[in-house]
GROMACS .gro file of C-alpha atoms in nm:
model
  225
    1UNK     CA    1   6.192  11.916  10.521
    2UNK     CA    2   5.807  11.864  10.634
    3UNK     CA    3   5.733  11.990  11.005
    4UNK     CA    4   5.483  11.742  11.062
    5UNK     CA    5   5.459  11.797  11.457
    6UNK     CA    6   5.254  12.114  11.384
    7UNK     CA    7   5.019  11.953  11.129
    8UNK     CA    8   4.684  11.768  11.176
    9UNK     CA    9   4.637  11.457  11.016
   10UNK     CA   10   4.442  11.568  10.683
   11UNK     CA   11   4.735  11.779  10.573
   12UNK     CA   12   4.963  11.501  10.700
   13UNK     CA   13   4.813  11.298  10.417
   14UNK     CA   14   4.831  11.559  10.152
   15UNK     CA   15   5.192  11.634  10.220
   16UNK     CA   16   5.257  11.222  10.238
   17UNK     CA   17   5.193  11.205   9.813
   18UNK     CA   18   5.240  11.586   9.727
   19UNK     CA   19   5.583  11.528   9.564
   20UNK     CA   20   5.454  11.153   9.362
   21UNK     CA   21   5.541  11.272   9.011
   22UNK     CA   22   5.892  11.399   9.078
   23UNK     CA   23   6.150  11.277   8.827
   24UNK     CA   24   6.523  11.194   8.951
   25UNK     CA   25   6.754  11.145   8.661
   26UNK     CA   26   7.064  10.912   8.767
   27UNK     CA   27   7.283  11.040   8.471
   28UNK     CA   28   7.474  11.406   8.476
   29UNK     CA   29   7.589  11.520   8.171
   30UNK     CA   30   7.999  11.501   8.133
   31UNK     CA   31   8.187  11.794   8.059
   32UNK     CA   32   7.934  12.063   8.206
   33UNK     CA   33   7.935  12.263   8.572
   34UNK     CA   34   7.602  12.146   8.743
   35UNK     CA   35   7.555  12.334   8.992
   36UNK     CA   36   7.326  12.221   9.317
   37UNK     CA   37   7.044  12.456   9.375
   38UNK     CA   38   6.845  12.346   9.646
   39UNK     CA   39   6.783  12.023   9.896
   40UNK     CA   40   6.451  11.860   9.918
   41UNK     CA   41   6.263  11.579  10.044
   42UNK     CA   42   6.098  11.318   9.845
   43UNK     CA   43   5.773  11.171  10.076
   44UNK     CA   44   5.711  10.875   9.828
   45UNK     CA   45   6.123  10.751   9.789
   46UNK     CA   46   6.170  10.845  10.163
   47UNK     CA   47   6.535  11.000  10.064
   48UNK     CA   48   6.611  11.349  10.030
   49UNK     CA   49   6.667  11.467   9.669
   50UNK     CA   50   6.861  11.775   9.545
   51UNK     CA   51   6.737  12.005   9.235
   52UNK     CA   52   7.081  12.045   9.026
   53UNK     CA   53   7.089  12.308   8.775
   54UNK     CA   54   7.286  12.195   8.446
   55UNK     CA   55   7.523  12.423   8.264
   56UNK     CA   56   7.331  12.416   7.983
   57UNK     CA   57   7.011  12.509   8.108
   58UNK     CA   58   6.816  12.226   8.264
   59UNK     CA   59   6.708  12.187   8.568
   60UNK     CA   60   6.676  11.785   8.731
   61UNK     CA   61   6.651  11.606   9.061
   62UNK     CA   62   6.916  11.397   9.171
   63UNK     CA   63   6.967  11.186   9.458
   64UNK     CA   64   7.155  11.321   9.785
   65UNK     CA   65   7.423  11.187   9.847
   66UNK     CA   66   7.691  11.290  10.179
   67UNK     CA   67   7.828  11.612  10.159
   68UNK     CA   68   7.669  11.744   9.921
   69UNK     CA   69   7.618  12.132  10.008
   70UNK     CA   70   7.346  12.387   9.829
   71UNK     CA   71   7.615  12.587   9.543
   72UNK     CA   72   7.843  12.297   9.519
   73UNK     CA   73   7.954  12.252   9.144
   74UNK     CA   74   7.959  11.915   9.035
   75UNK     CA   75   8.204  11.788   8.724
   76UNK     CA   76   8.194  11.464   8.576
   77UNK     CA   77   8.570  11.469   8.430
   78UNK     CA   78   8.717  11.477   8.820
   79UNK     CA   79   8.746  11.214   9.090
   80UNK     CA   80   8.491  11.424   9.371
   81UNK     CA   81   8.198  11.312   9.590
   82UNK     CA   82   7.872  11.292   9.372
   83UNK     CA   83   8.026  11.263   9.032
   84UNK     CA   84   7.876  10.988   8.750
   85UNK     CA   85   8.209  10.831   8.636
   86UNK     CA   86   8.342  10.548   8.472
   87UNK     CA   87   8.451  10.240   8.647
   88UNK     CA   88   8.766  10.271   8.525
   89UNK     CA   89   8.882  10.561   8.630
   90UNK     CA   90   8.794  10.551   8.973
   91UNK     CA   91   9.035  10.444   9.251
   92UNK     CA   92   9.027  10.136   9.403
   93UNK     CA   93   8.883  10.113   9.737
   94UNK     CA   94   8.632  10.371   9.649
   95UNK     CA   95   8.266  10.353   9.796
   96UNK     CA   96   8.022  10.380   9.496
   97UNK     CA   97   7.632  10.318   9.414
   98UNK     CA   98   7.438  10.353   9.116
   99UNK     CA   99   7.623  10.157   8.910
  100UNK     CA  100   7.537  10.045   8.512
  101UNK     CA  101   7.547   9.658   8.439
  102UNK     CA  102   7.503   9.751   8.085
  103UNK     CA  103   7.699  10.076   7.896
  104UNK     CA  104   7.499  10.382   7.859
  105UNK     CA  105   7.148  10.178   8.027
  106UNK     CA  106   7.175  10.406   8.356
  107UNK     CA  107   7.227  10.265   8.721
  108UNK     CA  108   7.083   9.941   8.811
  109UNK     CA  109   7.265   9.817   9.076
  110UNK     CA  110   7.283   9.954   9.451
  111UNK     CA  111   7.056  10.230   9.446
  112UNK     CA  112   6.875  10.223   9.787
  113UNK     CA  113   6.949  10.452  10.048
  114UNK     CA  114   7.285  10.376  10.282
  115UNK     CA  115   7.372  10.128  10.055
  116UNK     CA  116   7.723  10.098   9.918
  117UNK     CA  117   7.939   9.896   9.697
  118UNK     CA  118   8.365   9.901   9.666
  119UNK     CA  119   8.577   9.858   9.442
  120UNK     CA  120   8.811   9.571   9.478
  121UNK     CA  121   9.038   9.529   9.163
  122UNK     CA  122   9.084   9.596   8.804
  123UNK     CA  123   9.173   9.364   8.480
  124UNK     CA  124   9.211   9.440   8.132
  125UNK     CA  125   8.813   9.492   8.087
  126UNK     CA  126   8.657   9.398   8.383
  127UNK     CA  127   8.625   9.586   8.740
  128UNK     CA  128   8.566   9.322   9.037
  129UNK     CA  129   8.304   9.488   9.292
  130UNK     CA  130   8.158   9.400   9.613
  131UNK     CA  131   7.793   9.459   9.627
  132UNK     CA  132   7.587   9.498   9.974
  133UNK     CA  133   7.500   9.127   9.967
  134UNK     CA  134   7.814   9.036  10.007
  135UNK     CA  135   7.859   8.894   9.602
  136UNK     CA  136   8.154   8.967   9.413
  137UNK     CA  137   8.069   9.075   9.053
  138UNK     CA  138   8.233   9.179   8.751
  139UNK     CA  139   8.137   9.494   8.548
  140UNK     CA  140   8.252   9.640   8.251
  141UNK     CA  141   8.493   9.896   8.307
  142UNK     CA  142   8.304  10.189   8.085
  143UNK     CA  143   7.968  10.150   8.323
  144UNK     CA  144   7.976  10.462   8.529
  145UNK     CA  145   7.839  10.469   8.838
  146UNK     CA  146   7.840  10.730   9.163
  147UNK     CA  147   8.114  10.810   9.401
  148UNK     CA  148   7.964  10.828   9.746
  149UNK     CA  149   7.675  10.668   9.902
  150UNK     CA  150   7.321  10.779   9.942
  151UNK     CA  151   7.230  10.968  10.258
  152UNK     CA  152   6.860  10.987  10.438
  153UNK     CA  153   6.852  11.181  10.730
  154UNK     CA  154   6.539  11.087  10.927
  155UNK     CA  155   6.615  10.945  11.237
  156UNK     CA  156   6.322  11.057  11.409
  157UNK     CA  157   6.103  10.677  11.502
  158UNK     CA  158   5.785  10.905  11.538
  159UNK     CA  159   5.825  11.059  11.177
  160UNK     CA  160   5.960  10.729  11.085
  161UNK     CA  161   5.603  10.546  11.180
  162UNK     CA  162   5.365  10.851  11.098
  163UNK     CA  163   5.511  10.796  10.741
  164UNK     CA  164   5.506  10.404  10.750
  165UNK     CA  165   5.138  10.454  10.871
  166UNK     CA  166   4.996  10.622  10.579
  167UNK     CA  167   5.172  10.409  10.333
  168UNK     CA  168   4.875  10.241  10.285
  169UNK     CA  169   5.008   9.889  10.251
  170UNK     CA  170   4.819   9.550  10.215
  171UNK     CA  171   4.785   9.365  10.550
  172UNK     CA  172   4.944   9.015  10.502
  173UNK     CA  173   4.809   8.725  10.680
  174UNK     CA  174   5.008   8.419  10.723
  175UNK     CA  175   4.936   8.056  10.549
  176UNK     CA  176   4.934   7.883  10.905
  177UNK     CA  177   4.596   8.052  11.075
  178UNK     CA  178   4.438   7.955  10.679
  179UNK     CA  179   4.218   7.674  10.629
  180UNK     CA  180   4.386   7.377  10.461
  181UNK     CA  181   4.188   7.456  10.100
  182UNK     CA  182   4.336   7.781  10.084
  183UNK     CA  183   4.710   7.760  10.139
  184UNK     CA  184   4.977   7.485  10.222
  185UNK     CA  185   5.038   7.551  10.576
  186UNK     CA  186   4.663   7.567  10.635
  187UNK     CA  187   4.439   7.372  10.870
  188UNK     CA  188   4.519   7.190  11.200
  189UNK     CA  189   4.397   7.206  11.544
  190UNK     CA  190   4.460   7.510  11.744
  191UNK     CA  191   4.851   7.642  11.683
  192UNK     CA  192   5.016   7.373  11.468
  193UNK     CA  193   5.302   7.362  11.216
  194UNK     CA  194   5.289   7.379  10.870
  195UNK     CA  195   5.289   7.017  10.813
  196UNK     CA  196   5.585   6.992  10.545
  197UNK     CA  197   5.920   6.975  10.519
  198UNK     CA  198   5.997   7.311  10.386
  199UNK     CA  199   5.740   7.624  10.345
  200UNK     CA  200   5.568   7.666  10.018
  201UNK     CA  201   5.386   7.928   9.866
  202UNK     CA  202   4.981   7.926   9.795
  203UNK     CA  203   5.026   7.726   9.474
  204UNK     CA  204   5.280   7.488   9.619
  205UNK     CA  205   5.600   7.574   9.523
  206UNK     CA  206   5.928   7.607   9.768
  207UNK     CA  207   6.020   7.941   9.911
  208UNK     CA  208   6.190   8.057  10.222
  209UNK     CA  209   6.593   7.964  10.122
  210UNK     CA  210   6.483   7.807   9.744
  211UNK     CA  211   6.709   7.978   9.518
  212UNK     CA  212   6.456   8.137   9.237
  213UNK     CA  213   6.721   8.216   8.976
  214UNK     CA  214   6.820   8.027   8.682
  215UNK     CA  215   7.085   7.808   8.641
  216UNK     CA  216   7.124   7.906   8.243
  217UNK     CA  217   7.139   8.268   8.288
  218UNK     CA  218   7.403   8.476   8.109
  219UNK     CA  219   7.511   8.686   8.374
  220UNK     CA  220   7.638   8.384   8.576
  221UNK     CA  221   7.957   8.424   8.457
  222UNK     CA  222   8.009   8.750   8.625
  223UNK     CA  223   7.979   8.620   8.953
  224UNK     CA  224   8.305   8.528   9.148
  225UNK     CA  225   8.145   8.421   9.447
   0.00000   0.00000   0.00000
């Protein structure tokens, strides 16, 4: 990992975006021996990644998982940590992440670091998963996922602050301190309430608790709870 304590501000700015264009591949070829070469840190995603040497000669970056060690061999025909397997072959109660919603499309669910999902039950064509939000959802059994959860070892609060400071995020102004012409929450004398039953967006639509999901979405049938 980059030693931030011994760097000045100019060097820190350069290293924050130094590996912005790194591509992380989510799917590893099946039935090929893949070896972990190095473990690096992606400043843009703020997670650790590892370089994997495929059996066919390719080299791609992969998200670092727990218990990954340099020199480990990953094979996708066995139940081991880091393998990308169909849900039908993974035992009940296994912790997984990077789950496919559509077959052969790649991981779409539970991709953030420190997030995990759990296999609850299996039926004929469907596997029941419990997502980090508490939602219980049905996934097609041929869809694949990664065994184990992603890992991030940045625990130093000083390092966290430096990275967040140089992410250059746009500052947000509260609507309650604006004028009434600029935001529905604005106006009034001094520190006052928003003056509405429910919070709204600058365009007048309900927000903060209002469900924005479409009522007739096709995937509603796959959500149990």
